[in-house]
Amino acid sequence: MNKSICIHPWNSMAVRPYGVSVPCCKFRAEDIFANQSKIIEDPRNHESWVNIRRDMLAGIPIKSCNACYQEEASGADSMRSISVKSLDRPLPTSADCDKLNSLEIAFSNLCNLACVSCSRWLSSTWASEDYKHKRIDNKLHGKIVDYRSLVSHGSDIDQLDLSYLRKLKIIGGEPFMDQEKFINLMERLDLSRITLRVSTNGTVLPNARLKSLIDKCERVVIEVSMDGIGSVGEWYRWPTQFEEVKKVMNQFQDWWGNDSRFEFGTHTVINVFNIWNLDSIVHFMNANYPSWELYFDWMFNPSWQAICIIPEEFKLDIKSNLLKWNDTVLGKWGAHTNSPFLATVDRLYDKPNSNWETFKERTFNLAKERNLDVLKMVPELAKILKDT
């Protein structure tokens, strides 16, 4: 089997807040690709996209797709492999793109959180923090910039042919803070044929008008980011309050829990801050939201939060816990996925692109900026950071 080919470069597009499009959310675009992928017309006809499809047809590995290759090497399904397995027709044989079937889009970077792994390009709160701490100024090309709207591609997607669209994923920023843009896009579509997936931070609810449009979709998946329970989640997804997230999740359940068209899930990125008690996320969901599916991913970037940078002397205990959890901790794993614990063992031994000293420096600097006691909020780190 051709282990390079993926369906996303043919029929899908993921639009970032700053207007660059990529085949999927895991694709790491190099500069030349990004420069040819602005949303002015359908960028899938541009040379960089065509070259990706040609290389895939030839079985040539794509550097920007390395995240999927790593997951597959660990025995896990990836977005690439899932796209091939779920295809209901023969694999493509031409480098020409298909009609746009799947669209993932972030309207802007508008967001009320500044998660540890995020940046100003995806969070307006991060942009405000960067300005506050003098990492950037508020001028762009000589003009004063309001960082609440710094990153936005406007209405450029009006140029796209959406008549064949069947899958729509809305991300952010926080998508429920961009409700007018969300509504305008939904009103262009035949919602009775749309599978809608919304990736939300779990702190904002849709207004009545947007909710009425969501109600019309053929199928809906609501996915709440969940990177830790209690204070661990509050550290990582600052300045969220975990009890408020639970209230929003409960409201989703009250609105749509009895509607068979709706599915709910959480998405966890496994990183240095949550690896110590990863099982607690599964136990919490089993106890409080047993019908929700659990999706897991691994931190690659920022590299200083990837679990492979943990010192070797601590990895043996982590590995032991992961193997134990694999045998004893059962969750409602997401579609096409299995327990994440075995694959996480492999991620421990990836080649690191950062180091423990950088992790300590960045962590304590961030805690100081936010006036947070990270060792109290993530107590599993207290001993290990003291010892190292």
Coordinates of C-alpha atoms in Angstrom, one line a residue:
M1 CA 0.0 0.0 0.0
N2 CA 1.1 3.5 -0.7
K3 CA 1.9 4.8 2.8
S4 CA 2.3 8.4 1.7
I5 CA -1.0 9.0 0.0
C6 CA -3.7 10.9 2.0
I7 CA -7.1 12.1 0.7
H8 CA -7.0 15.5 2.4
P9 CA -4.9 17.3 -0.2
W10 CA -7.4 16.3 -2.9
N11 CA -10.8 17.1 -1.3
S12 CA -10.1 19.0 1.9
M13 CA -8.8 22.4 3.2
A14 CA -8.0 23.8 6.6
V15 CA -7.9 27.6 6.8
R16 CA -5.9 29.2 9.5
P17 CA -6.8 32.6 11.1
Y18 CA -4.1 34.4 9.1
G19 CA -5.5 33.2 5.8
V20 CA -3.1 30.4 4.9
S21 CA -4.7 27.1 3.9
V22 CA -3.3 23.6 4.4
P23 CA -4.7 20.1 3.7
C24 CA -5.4 19.3 7.3
C25 CA -4.8 20.5 10.9
K26 CA -1.7 18.4 11.3
F27 CA 0.1 19.6 8.2
R28 CA 3.2 21.7 9.0
A29 CA 3.5 24.1 6.1
E30 CA 6.9 25.3 5.0
D31 CA 7.2 28.9 3.8
I32 CA 7.0 28.3 0.1
F33 CA 3.8 26.3 0.6
A34 CA 2.3 28.9 2.9
N35 CA 3.0 31.7 0.5
Q36 CA 1.1 29.9 -2.3
S37 CA -1.8 29.0 -0.1
K38 CA -3.5 32.3 0.7
I39 CA -7.3 32.2 0.6
I40 CA -8.0 34.4 -2.5
E41 CA -9.2 31.7 -4.8
D42 CA -9.1 28.0 -4.4
P43 CA -5.4 27.5 -3.4
R44 CA -5.5 23.7 -4.1
N45 CA -4.8 24.5 -7.7
H46 CA -1.5 26.2 -6.9
E47 CA 1.8 24.6 -7.5
S48 CA 2.7 23.7 -3.9
W49 CA -0.5 21.8 -3.5
V50 CA -0.1 20.0 -6.9
N51 CA 3.4 19.0 -5.9
I52 CA 2.2 17.5 -2.7
R53 CA -0.4 15.4 -4.5
R54 CA 2.2 14.3 -7.2
D55 CA 4.6 13.2 -4.5
M56 CA 1.9 11.3 -2.6
L57 CA 0.9 9.4 -5.8
A58 CA 4.6 8.5 -6.2
G59 CA 4.7 7.2 -2.7
I60 CA 7.2 9.9 -1.6
P61 CA 6.9 10.8 2.1
I62 CA 5.9 14.4 2.8
K63 CA 8.0 16.2 5.4
S64 CA 5.0 18.3 6.5
C65 CA 3.0 15.1 7.2
N66 CA 5.5 13.7 9.7
A67 CA 3.0 13.8 12.6
C68 CA 0.8 11.2 10.9
Y69 CA 3.8 9.0 10.0
Q70 CA 4.9 9.0 13.7
E71 CA 1.5 7.9 14.9
E72 CA 1.3 5.1 12.4
A73 CA 4.8 3.9 13.4
S74 CA 3.5 3.6 16.9
G75 CA 0.6 1.4 15.8
A76 CA -2.1 4.2 16.0
D77 CA -4.4 5.3 13.3
S78 CA -3.6 8.8 11.9
M79 CA -5.6 11.4 10.0
R80 CA -3.9 10.1 6.9
S81 CA -4.7 6.4 7.4
I82 CA -8.3 7.2 8.5
S83 CA -8.8 9.3 5.4
V84 CA -7.8 6.3 3.2
K85 CA -9.7 3.7 5.1
S86 CA -13.0 5.7 5.1
L87 CA -12.8 6.5 1.4
D88 CA -15.9 5.1 -0.4
R89 CA -14.3 5.2 -3.9
P90 CA -10.9 4.3 -5.5
L91 CA -7.8 6.2 -4.5
P92 CA -7.0 9.2 -6.8
T93 CA -4.7 8.6 -9.7
S94 CA -4.4 12.2 -10.9
A95 CA -2.8 15.2 -9.2
D96 CA -5.8 17.3 -10.0
C97 CA -7.8 18.3 -7.0
D98 CA -11.4 17.1 -6.4
K99 CA -14.4 19.2 -5.4
L100 CA -14.1 20.6 -1.9
N101 CA -15.8 18.1 0.3
S102 CA -14.3 19.0 3.7
L103 CA -13.5 22.4 5.1
E104 CA -11.9 23.2 8.5
I105 CA -11.8 26.9 9.2
A106 CA -10.7 29.4 11.9
F107 CA -12.3 32.8 11.2
S108 CA -9.9 34.7 13.4
N109 CA -7.6 34.4 16.5
L110 CA -10.4 35.8 18.8
C111 CA -10.2 33.8 22.0
N112 CA -10.7 34.4 25.7
L113 CA -7.9 32.0 26.7
A114 CA -4.1 31.9 26.4
C115 CA -3.4 28.2 26.6
V116 CA 0.2 27.2 27.4
S117 CA 0.7 25.6 24.0
C118 CA -0.9 28.4 22.0
S119 CA 0.4 31.7 20.5
R120 CA -0.8 35.2 19.4
W121 CA -1.6 33.9 15.9
L122 CA -4.3 31.6 17.3
S123 CA -5.3 33.6 20.4
S124 CA -6.1 37.3 20.8
T125 CA -5.6 36.9 24.6
W126 CA -2.0 35.7 23.9
A127 CA -1.5 38.7 21.7
S128 CA -2.6 41.0 24.5
E129 CA -0.2 39.2 26.9
D130 CA 2.6 39.5 24.4
Y131 CA 1.9 43.2 24.1
K132 CA 1.6 43.6 27.9
H133 CA 5.0 42.0 28.4
K134 CA 6.7 43.9 25.6
R135 CA 7.2 40.9 23.3
I136 CA 5.4 42.9 20.5
D137 CA 4.2 46.4 20.1
N138 CA 0.8 47.6 18.9
K139 CA 1.9 48.9 15.6
L140 CA 1.8 47.1 12.3
H141 CA 3.1 48.9 9.1
G142 CA 2.9 52.1 11.1
K143 CA -0.7 51.7 12.1
I144 CA -2.1 51.1 15.6
V145 CA -3.4 47.5 15.9
D146 CA -6.3 46.3 18.1
Y147 CA -5.0 42.8 18.9
R148 CA -8.5 41.5 19.5
S149 CA -8.8 41.5 15.6
L150 CA -5.1 41.3 14.7
V151 CA -5.4 37.9 13.0
S152 CA -8.3 37.5 10.6
H153 CA -8.7 36.6 7.0
G154 CA -12.0 38.4 6.6
S155 CA -14.5 37.0 4.1
D156 CA -12.1 35.5 1.6
I157 CA -13.8 32.1 1.7
D158 CA -16.6 33.7 -0.3
Q159 CA -14.4 32.8 -3.3
L160 CA -14.6 29.1 -2.5
D161 CA -17.1 26.7 -4.2
L162 CA -18.9 25.2 -1.2
S163 CA -21.7 23.5 -3.2
Y164 CA -20.1 20.0 -2.7
L165 CA -19.3 20.5 0.9
R166 CA -20.4 17.8 3.3
K167 CA -18.0 18.2 6.3
L168 CA -17.4 21.4 8.1
K169 CA -15.2 21.9 11.1
I170 CA -15.0 25.2 12.9
I171 CA -12.0 25.9 15.1
G172 CA -10.5 29.1 16.5
G173 CA -9.5 31.1 18.3
E174 CA -12.7 30.2 20.0
P175 CA -15.4 29.6 17.4
F176 CA -18.3 30.5 19.7
M177 CA -16.8 34.0 20.1
D178 CA -17.0 34.5 16.3
Q179 CA -20.7 33.9 16.0
E180 CA -21.6 36.3 13.2
K181 CA -19.0 34.8 10.9
F182 CA -20.0 31.4 12.0
I183 CA -23.7 32.2 11.2
N184 CA -22.9 33.8 7.8
L185 CA -21.0 30.7 6.7
M186 CA -23.7 28.3 7.9
E187 CA -26.4 30.3 6.0
R188 CA -24.6 29.6 2.8
L189 CA -24.9 25.9 3.1
D190 CA -27.5 23.2 2.7
L191 CA -27.2 22.2 6.4
S192 CA -29.3 19.0 5.9
R193 CA -26.3 17.5 4.1
I194 CA -23.6 18.9 6.5
T195 CA -21.7 17.1 9.2
L196 CA -20.6 19.9 11.5
R197 CA -17.7 19.5 14.0
V198 CA -17.0 22.3 16.4
S199 CA -13.8 22.4 18.4
T200 CA -14.4 24.6 21.5
N201 CA -12.6 25.5 24.7
G202 CA -15.8 24.9 26.6
T203 CA -16.2 28.4 28.0
V204 CA -18.7 30.0 25.6
L205 CA -22.2 28.9 24.4
P206 CA -23.7 29.6 20.9
N207 CA -26.4 32.3 20.8
A208 CA -30.0 31.4 19.9
R209 CA -29.6 32.1 16.2
L210 CA -26.5 30.0 15.9
K211 CA -28.0 27.2 17.9
S212 CA -31.0 27.1 15.6
L213 CA -28.7 26.7 12.6
I214 CA -26.7 23.9 14.4
D215 CA -30.0 22.2 15.0
K216 CA -30.5 21.9 11.2
C217 CA -27.3 19.9 10.5
E218 CA -27.4 16.3 9.4
R219 CA -24.9 15.4 12.1
V220 CA -23.0 17.4 14.7
V221 CA -19.9 16.7 16.8
I222 CA -19.1 19.0 19.7
E223 CA -15.4 18.5 20.8
V224 CA -14.3 20.3 24.0
S225 CA -10.6 20.7 24.7
M226 CA -9.6 18.9 27.9
D227 CA -5.9 19.1 28.8
G228 CA -6.2 18.4 32.5
I229 CA -8.6 18.0 35.4
G230 CA -9.1 20.7 37.9
S231 CA -6.0 22.9 38.6
V232 CA -4.0 21.1 35.9
G233 CA -6.5 22.2 33.3
E234 CA -6.6 25.7 34.8
W235 CA -2.8 26.0 34.5
Y236 CA -2.7 24.8 30.9
R237 CA -5.8 26.5 29.6
W238 CA -5.4 29.8 31.5
P239 CA -7.5 31.7 32.7
T240 CA -10.2 29.1 32.4
Q241 CA -12.2 28.0 35.5
F242 CA -12.7 24.2 35.4
E243 CA -16.2 24.5 37.0
E244 CA -17.3 26.8 34.3
V245 CA -16.2 24.3 31.6
K246 CA -18.3 21.7 33.3
K247 CA -21.3 24.0 33.2
V248 CA -20.9 24.5 29.5
M249 CA -20.5 20.8 28.9
N250 CA -23.7 20.2 31.0
Q251 CA -25.6 22.7 28.8
F252 CA -24.5 20.9 25.7
Q253 CA -25.7 17.7 27.2
D254 CA -29.1 19.3 28.2
W255 CA -29.7 20.7 24.8
W256 CA -28.6 17.8 22.6
G257 CA -27.9 14.8 24.7
N258 CA -31.0 13.0 23.6
D259 CA -30.6 13.8 19.9
S260 CA -29.1 10.9 18.0
R261 CA -27.6 13.3 15.4
F262 CA -25.3 14.8 18.1
E263 CA -22.1 13.4 19.4
F264 CA -19.8 14.8 22.1
G265 CA -16.2 14.3 22.9
T266 CA -13.1 15.8 24.5
H267 CA -9.7 16.3 22.9
T268 CA -6.6 16.0 24.9
V269 CA -3.1 16.9 23.8
I270 CA -0.6 14.8 25.8
N271 CA 2.2 17.0 27.1
V272 CA 4.7 17.4 29.9
F273 CA 2.1 18.9 32.3
N274 CA -0.6 16.2 32.0
I275 CA 1.5 13.0 31.3
W276 CA 1.8 12.3 35.1
N277 CA -1.9 11.7 35.7
L278 CA -3.3 11.1 32.2
D279 CA -5.6 8.4 33.7
S280 CA -7.4 11.1 35.7
I281 CA -8.9 12.6 32.5
V282 CA -10.4 9.2 31.5
H283 CA -11.7 8.5 35.1
F284 CA -13.3 12.0 35.2
M285 CA -15.1 11.5 31.9
N286 CA -16.2 8.0 32.7
A287 CA -17.8 9.3 35.9
N288 CA -19.4 12.5 34.6
Y289 CA -19.8 12.1 30.8
P290 CA -19.8 8.4 30.0
S291 CA -21.3 8.8 26.6
W292 CA -18.7 11.3 25.4
E293 CA -15.8 10.0 23.2
L294 CA -12.2 10.6 24.1
Y295 CA -9.7 11.8 21.5
F296 CA -6.0 12.1 22.2
D297 CA -3.1 13.7 20.4
W298 CA 0.5 14.3 21.2
M299 CA 2.4 17.6 21.7
F300 CA 5.1 18.2 19.0
N301 CA 5.1 21.9 18.9
P302 CA 6.0 23.8 21.0
S303 CA 8.8 21.3 21.3
W304 CA 9.6 22.3 24.9
Q305 CA 6.3 20.8 26.0
A306 CA 6.7 17.4 24.2
I307 CA 7.1 14.5 26.6
C308 CA 10.3 13.3 25.0
I309 CA 12.2 16.2 26.7
I310 CA 11.6 14.6 30.2
P311 CA 14.9 13.4 31.7
E312 CA 15.6 9.8 31.2
E313 CA 15.6 9.0 34.9
F314 CA 11.9 9.7 35.1
K315 CA 10.8 8.0 32.0
L316 CA 10.9 4.5 33.4
D317 CA 8.2 5.3 36.0
I318 CA 6.1 7.1 33.4
K319 CA 6.4 4.1 31.0
S320 CA 5.3 1.8 33.9
N321 CA 2.3 3.9 34.5
L322 CA 1.3 4.0 30.8
L323 CA 1.6 0.2 30.5
K324 CA -0.5 -0.2 33.7
W325 CA -3.1 2.2 32.4
N326 CA -3.2 0.5 29.1
D327 CA -4.3 -2.7 30.9
T328 CA -6.6 -1.2 33.5
V329 CA -8.0 2.1 32.3
L330 CA -10.9 1.8 29.8
G331 CA -12.5 4.8 28.2
K332 CA -14.9 5.5 25.3
W333 CA -12.1 6.0 22.8
G334 CA -12.9 8.2 19.8
A335 CA -13.8 6.7 16.4
H336 CA -10.9 5.0 14.6
T337 CA -8.8 5.2 17.7
N338 CA -7.8 2.9 20.6
S339 CA -6.2 3.5 24.0
P340 CA -3.6 6.2 23.7
F341 CA -1.3 4.8 26.3
L342 CA 0.9 2.4 24.3
A343 CA 1.5 5.0 21.6
T344 CA 2.4 7.5 24.3
V345 CA 5.3 5.2 25.3
D346 CA 6.7 5.6 21.9
R347 CA 6.4 9.4 22.1
L348 CA 8.5 9.4 25.2
Y349 CA 11.4 8.2 23.1
D350 CA 11.0 10.5 20.1
K351 CA 14.1 12.6 19.2
P352 CA 13.7 15.8 21.2
N353 CA 13.9 19.2 19.6
S354 CA 14.2 21.0 22.9
N355 CA 15.5 20.2 26.4
W356 CA 14.5 20.1 30.1
E357 CA 16.3 23.4 30.9
T358 CA 14.3 25.2 28.4
F359 CA 11.1 23.6 29.8
K360 CA 12.0 24.8 33.3
E361 CA 12.9 28.3 32.2
R362 CA 9.7 28.8 30.0
T363 CA 7.4 27.3 32.7
F364 CA 8.6 29.4 35.6
N365 CA 8.7 32.6 33.4
L366 CA 5.1 32.0 32.4
A367 CA 4.0 31.2 36.0
K368 CA 5.7 34.5 37.1
E369 CA 3.9 36.5 34.4
R370 CA 0.6 35.1 35.3
N371 CA 1.1 35.1 39.1
L372 CA 0.4 31.4 39.3
D373 CA 1.9 28.7 41.5
V374 CA 2.6 26.1 38.8
L375 CA 4.0 23.6 41.4
K376 CA 0.7 23.8 43.4
M377 CA -1.5 23.6 40.3
V378 CA 0.5 20.7 38.8
P379 CA 1.7 19.0 42.0
E380 CA 3.3 16.1 40.1
L381 CA 5.9 18.5 38.8
A382 CA 6.9 19.8 42.3
K383 CA 9.2 16.9 43.2
I384 CA 10.7 16.4 39.7
L385 CA 11.4 20.1 39.2
K386 CA 13.0 20.3 42.7
D387 CA 15.1 17.3 42.0
T388 CA 16.3 18.5 38.6

